[in-house]
PDB file of C-alpha atoms in Angstrom:
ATOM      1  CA  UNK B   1       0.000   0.000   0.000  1.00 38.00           C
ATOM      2  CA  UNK B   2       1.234   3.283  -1.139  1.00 45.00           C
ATOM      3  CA  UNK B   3       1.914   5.632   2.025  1.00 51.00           C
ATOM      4  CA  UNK B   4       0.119   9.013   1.968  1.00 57.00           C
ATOM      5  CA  UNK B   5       1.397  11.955   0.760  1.00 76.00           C
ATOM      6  CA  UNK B   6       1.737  14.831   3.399  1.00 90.00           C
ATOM      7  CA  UNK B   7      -0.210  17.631   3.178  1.00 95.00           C
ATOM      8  CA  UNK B   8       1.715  21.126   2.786  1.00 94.00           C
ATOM      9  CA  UNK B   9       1.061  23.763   4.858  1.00 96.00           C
ATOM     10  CA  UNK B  10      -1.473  26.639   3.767  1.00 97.00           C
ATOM     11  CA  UNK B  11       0.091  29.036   1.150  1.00 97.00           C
ATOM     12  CA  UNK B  12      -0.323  32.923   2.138  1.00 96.00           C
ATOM     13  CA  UNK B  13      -3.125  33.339  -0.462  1.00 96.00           C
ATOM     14  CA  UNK B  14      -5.047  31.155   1.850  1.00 98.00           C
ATOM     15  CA  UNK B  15      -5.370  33.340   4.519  1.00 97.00           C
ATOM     16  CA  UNK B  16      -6.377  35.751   2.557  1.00 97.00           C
ATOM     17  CA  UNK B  17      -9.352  34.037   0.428  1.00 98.00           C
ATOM     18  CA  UNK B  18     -10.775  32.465   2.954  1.00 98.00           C
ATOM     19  CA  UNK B  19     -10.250  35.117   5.821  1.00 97.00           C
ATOM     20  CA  UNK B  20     -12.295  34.325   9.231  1.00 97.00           C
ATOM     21  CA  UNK B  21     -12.894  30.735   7.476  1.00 98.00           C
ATOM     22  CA  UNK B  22      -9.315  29.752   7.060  1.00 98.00           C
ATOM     23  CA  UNK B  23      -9.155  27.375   9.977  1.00 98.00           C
ATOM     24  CA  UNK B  24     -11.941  25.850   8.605  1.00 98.00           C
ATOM     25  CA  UNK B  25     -10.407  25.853   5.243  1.00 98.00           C
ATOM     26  CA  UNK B  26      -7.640  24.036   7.059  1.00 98.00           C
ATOM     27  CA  UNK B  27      -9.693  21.330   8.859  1.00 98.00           C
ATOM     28  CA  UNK B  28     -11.488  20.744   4.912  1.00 98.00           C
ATOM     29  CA  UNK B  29      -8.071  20.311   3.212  1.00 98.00           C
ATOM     30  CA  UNK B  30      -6.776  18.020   6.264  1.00 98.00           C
ATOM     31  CA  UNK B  31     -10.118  15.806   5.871  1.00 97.00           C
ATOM     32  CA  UNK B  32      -9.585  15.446   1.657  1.00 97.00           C
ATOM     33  CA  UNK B  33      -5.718  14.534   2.471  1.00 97.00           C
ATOM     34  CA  UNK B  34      -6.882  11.841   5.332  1.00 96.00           C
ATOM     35  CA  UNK B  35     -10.556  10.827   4.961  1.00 96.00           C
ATOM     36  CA  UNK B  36     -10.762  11.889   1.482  1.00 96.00           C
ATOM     37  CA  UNK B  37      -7.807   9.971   0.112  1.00 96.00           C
ATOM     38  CA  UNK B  38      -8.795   6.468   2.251  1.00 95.00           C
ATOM     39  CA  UNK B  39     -12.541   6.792   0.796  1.00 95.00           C
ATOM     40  CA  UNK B  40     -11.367   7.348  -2.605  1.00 95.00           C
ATOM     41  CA  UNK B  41     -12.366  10.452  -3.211  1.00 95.00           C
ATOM     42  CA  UNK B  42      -9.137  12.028  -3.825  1.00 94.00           C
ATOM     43  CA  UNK B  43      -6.266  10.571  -5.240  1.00 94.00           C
ATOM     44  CA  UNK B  44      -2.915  10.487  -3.077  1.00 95.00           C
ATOM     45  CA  UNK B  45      -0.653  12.126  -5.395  1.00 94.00           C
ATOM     46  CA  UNK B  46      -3.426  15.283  -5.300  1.00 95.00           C
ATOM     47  CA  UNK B  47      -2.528  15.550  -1.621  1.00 96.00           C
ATOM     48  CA  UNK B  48       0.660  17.770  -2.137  1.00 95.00           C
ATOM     49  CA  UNK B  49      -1.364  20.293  -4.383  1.00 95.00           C
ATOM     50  CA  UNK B  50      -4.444  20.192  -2.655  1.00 97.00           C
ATOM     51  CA  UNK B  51      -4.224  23.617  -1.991  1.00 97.00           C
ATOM     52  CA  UNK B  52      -3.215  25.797  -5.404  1.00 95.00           C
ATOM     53  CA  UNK B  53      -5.346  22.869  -7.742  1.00 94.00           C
ATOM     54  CA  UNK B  54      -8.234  22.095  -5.670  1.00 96.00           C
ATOM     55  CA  UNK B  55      -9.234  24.757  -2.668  1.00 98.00           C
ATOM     56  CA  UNK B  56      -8.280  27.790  -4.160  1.00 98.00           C
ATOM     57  CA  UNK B  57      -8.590  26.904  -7.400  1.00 97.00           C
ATOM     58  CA  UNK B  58     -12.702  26.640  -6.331  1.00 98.00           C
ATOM     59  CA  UNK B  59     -12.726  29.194  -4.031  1.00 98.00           C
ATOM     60  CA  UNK B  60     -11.890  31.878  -6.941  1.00 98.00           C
ATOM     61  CA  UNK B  61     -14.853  31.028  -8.506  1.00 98.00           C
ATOM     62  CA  UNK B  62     -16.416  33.309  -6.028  1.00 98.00           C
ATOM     63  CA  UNK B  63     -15.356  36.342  -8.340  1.00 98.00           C
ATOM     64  CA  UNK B  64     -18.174  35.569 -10.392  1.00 98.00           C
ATOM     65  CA  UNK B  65     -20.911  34.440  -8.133  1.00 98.00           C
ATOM     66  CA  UNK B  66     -23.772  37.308  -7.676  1.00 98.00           C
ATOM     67  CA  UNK B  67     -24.456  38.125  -4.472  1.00 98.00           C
ATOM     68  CA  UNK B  68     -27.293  36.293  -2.389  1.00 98.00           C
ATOM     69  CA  UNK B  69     -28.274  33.846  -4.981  1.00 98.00           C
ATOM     70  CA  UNK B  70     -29.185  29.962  -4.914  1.00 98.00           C
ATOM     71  CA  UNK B  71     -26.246  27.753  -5.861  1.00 98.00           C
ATOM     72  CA  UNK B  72     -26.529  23.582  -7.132  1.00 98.00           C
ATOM     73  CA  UNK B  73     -23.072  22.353  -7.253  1.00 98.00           C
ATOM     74  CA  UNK B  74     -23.757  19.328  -9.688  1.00 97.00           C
ATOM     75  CA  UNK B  75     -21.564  16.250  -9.267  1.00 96.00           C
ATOM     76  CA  UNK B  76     -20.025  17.490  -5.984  1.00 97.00           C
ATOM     77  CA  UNK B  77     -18.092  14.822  -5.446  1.00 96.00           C
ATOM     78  CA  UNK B  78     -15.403  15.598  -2.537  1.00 97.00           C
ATOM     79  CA  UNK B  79     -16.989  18.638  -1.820  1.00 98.00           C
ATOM     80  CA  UNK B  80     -15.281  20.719  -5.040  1.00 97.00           C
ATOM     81  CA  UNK B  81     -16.057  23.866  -5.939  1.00 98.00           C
ATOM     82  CA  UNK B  82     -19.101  23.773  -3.877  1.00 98.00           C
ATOM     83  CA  UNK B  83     -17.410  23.468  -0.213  1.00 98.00           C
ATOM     84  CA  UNK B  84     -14.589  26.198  -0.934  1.00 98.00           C
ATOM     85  CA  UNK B  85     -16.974  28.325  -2.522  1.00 98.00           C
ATOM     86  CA  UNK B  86     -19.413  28.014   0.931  1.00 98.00           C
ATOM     87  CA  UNK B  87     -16.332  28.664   2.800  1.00 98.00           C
ATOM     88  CA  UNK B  88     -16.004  32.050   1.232  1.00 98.00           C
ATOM     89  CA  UNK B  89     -19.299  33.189   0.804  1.00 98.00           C
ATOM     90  CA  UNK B  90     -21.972  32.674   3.551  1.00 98.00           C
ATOM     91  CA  UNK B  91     -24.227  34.964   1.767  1.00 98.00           C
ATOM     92  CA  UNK B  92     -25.258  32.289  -1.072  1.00 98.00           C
ATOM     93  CA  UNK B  93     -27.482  28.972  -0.252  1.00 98.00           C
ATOM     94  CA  UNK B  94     -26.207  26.051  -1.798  1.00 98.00           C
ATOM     95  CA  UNK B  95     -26.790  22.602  -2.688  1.00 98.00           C
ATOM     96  CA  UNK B  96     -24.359  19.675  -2.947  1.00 98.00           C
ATOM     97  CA  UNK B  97     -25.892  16.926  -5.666  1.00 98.00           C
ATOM     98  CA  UNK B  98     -24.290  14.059  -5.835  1.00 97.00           C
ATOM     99  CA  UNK B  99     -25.546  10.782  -6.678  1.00 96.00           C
ATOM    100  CA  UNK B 100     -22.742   8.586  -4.715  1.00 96.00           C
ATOM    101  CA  UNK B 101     -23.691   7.606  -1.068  1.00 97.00           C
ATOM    102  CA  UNK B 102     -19.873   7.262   0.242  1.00 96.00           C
ATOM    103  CA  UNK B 103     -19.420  10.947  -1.507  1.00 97.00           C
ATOM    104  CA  UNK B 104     -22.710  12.310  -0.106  1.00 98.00           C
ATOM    105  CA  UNK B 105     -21.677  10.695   3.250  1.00 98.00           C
ATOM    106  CA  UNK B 106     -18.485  12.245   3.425  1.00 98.00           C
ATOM    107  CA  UNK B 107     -20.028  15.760   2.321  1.00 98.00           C
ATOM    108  CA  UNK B 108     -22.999  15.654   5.493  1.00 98.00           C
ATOM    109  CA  UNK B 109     -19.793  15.228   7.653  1.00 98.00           C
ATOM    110  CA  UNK B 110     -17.982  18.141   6.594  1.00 98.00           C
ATOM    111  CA  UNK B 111     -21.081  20.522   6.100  1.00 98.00           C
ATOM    112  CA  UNK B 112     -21.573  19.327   9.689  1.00 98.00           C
ATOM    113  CA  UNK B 113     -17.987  19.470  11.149  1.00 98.00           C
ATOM    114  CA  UNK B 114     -17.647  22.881   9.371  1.00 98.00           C
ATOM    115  CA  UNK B 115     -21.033  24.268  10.969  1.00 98.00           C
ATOM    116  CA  UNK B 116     -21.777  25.314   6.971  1.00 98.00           C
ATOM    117  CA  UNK B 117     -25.566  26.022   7.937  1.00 98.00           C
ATOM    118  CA  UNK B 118     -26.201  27.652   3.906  1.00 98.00           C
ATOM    119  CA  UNK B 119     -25.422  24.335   2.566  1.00 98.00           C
ATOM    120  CA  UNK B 120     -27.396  21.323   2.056  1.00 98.00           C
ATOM    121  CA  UNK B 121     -26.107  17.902   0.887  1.00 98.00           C
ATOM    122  CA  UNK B 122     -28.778  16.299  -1.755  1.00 98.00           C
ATOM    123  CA  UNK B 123     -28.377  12.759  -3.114  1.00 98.00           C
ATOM    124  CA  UNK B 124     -29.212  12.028  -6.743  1.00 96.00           C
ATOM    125  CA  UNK B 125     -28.516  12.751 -10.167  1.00 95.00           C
ATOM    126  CA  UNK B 126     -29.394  16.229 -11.622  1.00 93.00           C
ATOM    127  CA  UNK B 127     -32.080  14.540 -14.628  1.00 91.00           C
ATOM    128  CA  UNK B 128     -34.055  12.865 -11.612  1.00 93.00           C
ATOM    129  CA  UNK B 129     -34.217  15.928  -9.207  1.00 94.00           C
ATOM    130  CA  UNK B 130     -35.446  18.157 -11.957  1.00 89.00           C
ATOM    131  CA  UNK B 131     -38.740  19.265 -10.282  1.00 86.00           C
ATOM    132  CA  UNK B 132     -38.096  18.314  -7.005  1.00 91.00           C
ATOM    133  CA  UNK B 133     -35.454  20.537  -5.956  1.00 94.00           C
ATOM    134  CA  UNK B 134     -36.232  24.808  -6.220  1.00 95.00           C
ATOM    135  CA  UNK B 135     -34.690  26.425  -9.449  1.00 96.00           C
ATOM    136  CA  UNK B 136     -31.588  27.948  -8.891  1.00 98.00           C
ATOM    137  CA  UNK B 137     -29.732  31.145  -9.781  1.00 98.00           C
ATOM    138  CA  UNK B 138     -26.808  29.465 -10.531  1.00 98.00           C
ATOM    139  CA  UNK B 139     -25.107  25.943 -11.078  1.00 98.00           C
ATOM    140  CA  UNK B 140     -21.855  24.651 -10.837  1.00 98.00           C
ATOM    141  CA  UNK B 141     -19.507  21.786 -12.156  1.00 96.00           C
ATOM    142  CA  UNK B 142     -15.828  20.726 -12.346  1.00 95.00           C
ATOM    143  CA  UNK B 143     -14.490  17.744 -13.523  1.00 81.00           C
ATOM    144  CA  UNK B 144     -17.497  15.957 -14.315  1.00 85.00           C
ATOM    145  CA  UNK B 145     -18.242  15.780 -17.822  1.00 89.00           C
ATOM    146  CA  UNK B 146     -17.494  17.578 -21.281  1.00 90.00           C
ATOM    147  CA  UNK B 147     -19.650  20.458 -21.605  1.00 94.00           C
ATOM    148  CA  UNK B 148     -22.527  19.424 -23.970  1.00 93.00           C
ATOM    149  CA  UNK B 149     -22.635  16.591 -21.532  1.00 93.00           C
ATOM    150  CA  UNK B 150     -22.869  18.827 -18.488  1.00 95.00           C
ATOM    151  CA  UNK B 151     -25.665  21.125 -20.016  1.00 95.00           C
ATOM    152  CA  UNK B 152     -28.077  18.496 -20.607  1.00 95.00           C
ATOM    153  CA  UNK B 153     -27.777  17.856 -16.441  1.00 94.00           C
ATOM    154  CA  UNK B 154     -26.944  21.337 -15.297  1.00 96.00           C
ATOM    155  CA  UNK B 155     -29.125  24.192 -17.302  1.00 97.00           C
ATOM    156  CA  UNK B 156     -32.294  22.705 -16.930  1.00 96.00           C
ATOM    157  CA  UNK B 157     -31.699  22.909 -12.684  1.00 97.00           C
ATOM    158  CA  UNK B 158     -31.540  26.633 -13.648  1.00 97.00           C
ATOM    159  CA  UNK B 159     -34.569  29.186 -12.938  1.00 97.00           C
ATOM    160  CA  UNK B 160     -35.121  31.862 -16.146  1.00 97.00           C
ATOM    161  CA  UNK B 161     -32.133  34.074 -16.521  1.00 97.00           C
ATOM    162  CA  UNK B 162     -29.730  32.006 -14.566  1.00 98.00           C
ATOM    163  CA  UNK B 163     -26.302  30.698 -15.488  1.00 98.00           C
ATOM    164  CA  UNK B 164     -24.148  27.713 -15.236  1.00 98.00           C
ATOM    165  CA  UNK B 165     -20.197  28.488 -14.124  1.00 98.00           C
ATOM    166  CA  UNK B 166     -18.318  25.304 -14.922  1.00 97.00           C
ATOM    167  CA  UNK B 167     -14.420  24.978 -13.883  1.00 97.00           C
ATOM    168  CA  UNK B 168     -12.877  23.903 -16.998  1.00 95.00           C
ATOM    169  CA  UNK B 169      -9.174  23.714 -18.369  1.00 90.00           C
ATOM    170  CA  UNK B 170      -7.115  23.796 -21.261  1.00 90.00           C
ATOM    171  CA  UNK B 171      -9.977  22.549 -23.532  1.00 90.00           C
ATOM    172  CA  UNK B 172     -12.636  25.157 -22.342  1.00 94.00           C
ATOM    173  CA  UNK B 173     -12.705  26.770 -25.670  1.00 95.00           C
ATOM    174  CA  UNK B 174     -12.590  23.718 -27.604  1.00 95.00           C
ATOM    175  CA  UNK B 175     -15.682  21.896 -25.859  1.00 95.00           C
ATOM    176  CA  UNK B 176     -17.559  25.573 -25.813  1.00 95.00           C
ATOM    177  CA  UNK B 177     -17.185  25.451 -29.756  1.00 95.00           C
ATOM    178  CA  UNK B 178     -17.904  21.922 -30.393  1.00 94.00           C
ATOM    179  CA  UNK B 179     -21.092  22.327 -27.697  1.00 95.00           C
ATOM    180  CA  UNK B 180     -22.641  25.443 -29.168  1.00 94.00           C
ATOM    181  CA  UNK B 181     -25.224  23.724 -31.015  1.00 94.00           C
ATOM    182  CA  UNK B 182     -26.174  22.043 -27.761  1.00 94.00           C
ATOM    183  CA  UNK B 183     -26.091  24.683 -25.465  1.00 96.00           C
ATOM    184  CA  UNK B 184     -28.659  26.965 -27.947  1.00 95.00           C
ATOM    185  CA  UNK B 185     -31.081  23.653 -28.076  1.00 95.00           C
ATOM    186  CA  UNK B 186     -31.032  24.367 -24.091  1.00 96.00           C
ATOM    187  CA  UNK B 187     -31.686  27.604 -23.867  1.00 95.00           C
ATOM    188  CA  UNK B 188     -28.266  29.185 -23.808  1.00 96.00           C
ATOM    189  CA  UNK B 189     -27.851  32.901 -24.824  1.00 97.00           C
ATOM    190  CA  UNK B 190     -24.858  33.911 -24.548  1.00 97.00           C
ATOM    191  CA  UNK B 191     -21.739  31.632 -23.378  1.00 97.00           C
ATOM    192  CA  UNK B 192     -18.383  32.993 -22.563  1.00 97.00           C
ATOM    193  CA  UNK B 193     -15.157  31.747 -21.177  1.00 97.00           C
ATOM    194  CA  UNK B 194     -13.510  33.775 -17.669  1.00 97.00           C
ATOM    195  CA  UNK B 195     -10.189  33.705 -16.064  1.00 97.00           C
ATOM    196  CA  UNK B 196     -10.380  34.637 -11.721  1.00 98.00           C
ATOM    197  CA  UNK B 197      -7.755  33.858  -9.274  1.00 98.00           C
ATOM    198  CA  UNK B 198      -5.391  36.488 -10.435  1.00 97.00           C
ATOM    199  CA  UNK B 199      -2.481  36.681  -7.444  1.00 96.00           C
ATOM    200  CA  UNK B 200      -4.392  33.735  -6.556  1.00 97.00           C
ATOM    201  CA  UNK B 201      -4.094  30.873  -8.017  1.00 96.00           C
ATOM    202  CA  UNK B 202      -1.027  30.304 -11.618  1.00 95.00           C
ATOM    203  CA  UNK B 203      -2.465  29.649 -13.615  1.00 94.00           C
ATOM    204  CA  UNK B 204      -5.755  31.700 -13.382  1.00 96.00           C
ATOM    205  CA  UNK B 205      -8.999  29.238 -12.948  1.00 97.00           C
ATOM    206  CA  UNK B 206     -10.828  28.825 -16.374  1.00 97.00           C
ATOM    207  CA  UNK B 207     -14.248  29.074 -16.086  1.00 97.00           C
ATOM    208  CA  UNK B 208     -16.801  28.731 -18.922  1.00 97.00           C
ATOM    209  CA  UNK B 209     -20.047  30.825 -18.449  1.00 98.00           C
ATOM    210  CA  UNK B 210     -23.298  29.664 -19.829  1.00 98.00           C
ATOM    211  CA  UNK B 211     -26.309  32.096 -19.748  1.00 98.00           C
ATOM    212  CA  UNK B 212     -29.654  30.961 -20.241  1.00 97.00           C
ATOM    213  CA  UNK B 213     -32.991  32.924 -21.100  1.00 96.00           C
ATOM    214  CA  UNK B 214     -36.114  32.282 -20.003  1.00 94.00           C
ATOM    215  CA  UNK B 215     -36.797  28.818 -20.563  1.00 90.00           C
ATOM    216  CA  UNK B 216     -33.672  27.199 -19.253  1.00 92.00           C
ATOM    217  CA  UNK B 217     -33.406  23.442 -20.695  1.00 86.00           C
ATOM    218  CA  UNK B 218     -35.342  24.160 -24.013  1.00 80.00           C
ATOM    219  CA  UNK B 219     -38.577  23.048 -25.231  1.00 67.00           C
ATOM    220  CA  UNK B 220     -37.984  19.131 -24.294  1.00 65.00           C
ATOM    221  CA  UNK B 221     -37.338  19.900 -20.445  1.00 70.00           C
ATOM    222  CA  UNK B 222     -40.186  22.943 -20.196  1.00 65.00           C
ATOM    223  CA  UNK B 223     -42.480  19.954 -20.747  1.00 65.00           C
ATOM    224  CA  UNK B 224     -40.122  17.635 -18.188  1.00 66.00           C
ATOM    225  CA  UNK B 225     -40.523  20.423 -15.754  1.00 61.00           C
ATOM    226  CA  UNK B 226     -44.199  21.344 -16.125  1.00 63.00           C
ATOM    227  CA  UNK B 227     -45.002  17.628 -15.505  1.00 65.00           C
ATOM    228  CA  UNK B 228     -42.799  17.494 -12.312  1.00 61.00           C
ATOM    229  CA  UNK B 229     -44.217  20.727 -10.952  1.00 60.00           C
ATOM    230  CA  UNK B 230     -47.965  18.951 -11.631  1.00 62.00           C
ATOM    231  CA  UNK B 231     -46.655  15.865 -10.124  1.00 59.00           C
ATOM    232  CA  UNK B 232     -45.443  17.459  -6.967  1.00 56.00           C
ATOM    233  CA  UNK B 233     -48.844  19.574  -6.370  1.00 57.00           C
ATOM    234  CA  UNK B 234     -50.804  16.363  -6.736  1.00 49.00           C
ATOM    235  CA  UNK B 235     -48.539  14.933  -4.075  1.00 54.00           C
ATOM    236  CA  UNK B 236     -49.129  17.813  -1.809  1.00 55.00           C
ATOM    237  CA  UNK B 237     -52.790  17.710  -1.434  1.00 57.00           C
ATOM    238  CA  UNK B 238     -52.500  14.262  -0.833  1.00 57.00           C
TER     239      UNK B 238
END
């Protein structure tokens, strides 16, 4: 069995991103590099840049979050961006989906270790909580699939006017090109790709925007979402 890789101690920027939340910040990164890592939900050899390719690298993503708005992290996984991004902003409510139990395990623990009372762990995939769970302002993603993939499970989550902010890297412009036919189908006005983390994070986090008018998810999931909505009502006055 491979031994663990140590974690390194907290670079400056840190302290600075995550302010009256570092410790917290601390106790999150010690929990991916221990708990994380023996659950599988990390890899060992992320250990040692935990810090400039995971936390901060999330917690940036904060530049272009409005202000008091309803977040769905889809795919959470480990907790990434949604967990940095709760650690920095307390004004936002947001919800951790992720269809894994171990993963969704490990996330109730550190909402509940942290004390992160504006975030709420949700297990499931984003095509079968379509209905159930409140639109939201915004959605998020990293890592979990190529874009046109992502849309199909992320815009239609979205109330009218909202956007989807998903971490990408080298090949965000590619997969925004080779998605645009997808993203219009959805409901996508206006897509665009952002750098944040500058004096953050080298390189700068890439994230690709996707802004939706008002009926996000298109045609096909108006009717998907008009049937849940009925669905739900019927099960209410029962």
């Amino acid at each position: 069995m491979t031994e663990a890789a140590e974690l390194p101690p907290a670079p400056e920027q840190a302290r600075e991103v995550f302010g009256d939340r570092f410790e917290d910040a601390v106790r999150y990164a010690e929990l991916l590099a221990e708990a994380g890592v023996q659950r599988g939900l990390i890899g060992p050899r992320e250990v040692p840049r935990l810090w400039e390719r995971h936390l901060l690298n999330c917690a940036v993503l904060s530049e272009v979050v409005p202000e008091s708005v309803t977040v769905c992290d889809v795919g959470s996984g480990a907790g990434l961006p949604g967990i940095p991004l709760a650690l920095v902003r307390e004004d936002l409510k947001i919800t951790l989906l992720e269809p894994l139990l171990r993963r969704t395990n490990f996330l109730t623990e550190v909402v509940e270790l942290l004390g992160l009372d504006h975030v709420t762990v949700v297990r499931g995939r984003a095509e079968e909580v379509m209905g159930k769970l409140p639109p939201v302002h915004v959605v998020t993603a990293r890592a979990v699939a190529p874009l046109d993939r992502l849309a199909t499970w992320g815009i239609p989550l979205l109330r009218p006017y909202g956007e989807m902010l998903a971490l990408k890297g080298d090949t965000a412009e590619e997969e925004l090109k080779s998605a645009g036919t997808a993203l219009s189908k959805l409901g996508a006005v206006e897509t665009s790709i952002v750098h944040v983390g500058e004096g953050v994070v080298d390189p700068m986090s890439t994230v690709v925007r996707v802004e939706v008018g008002e009926s996000p998810g298109g045609v096909r999931f108006a009717a998907k979402r008009a049937k849940a909505a009925r669905t739900g009502r019927v099960r209410r006055r029962r």
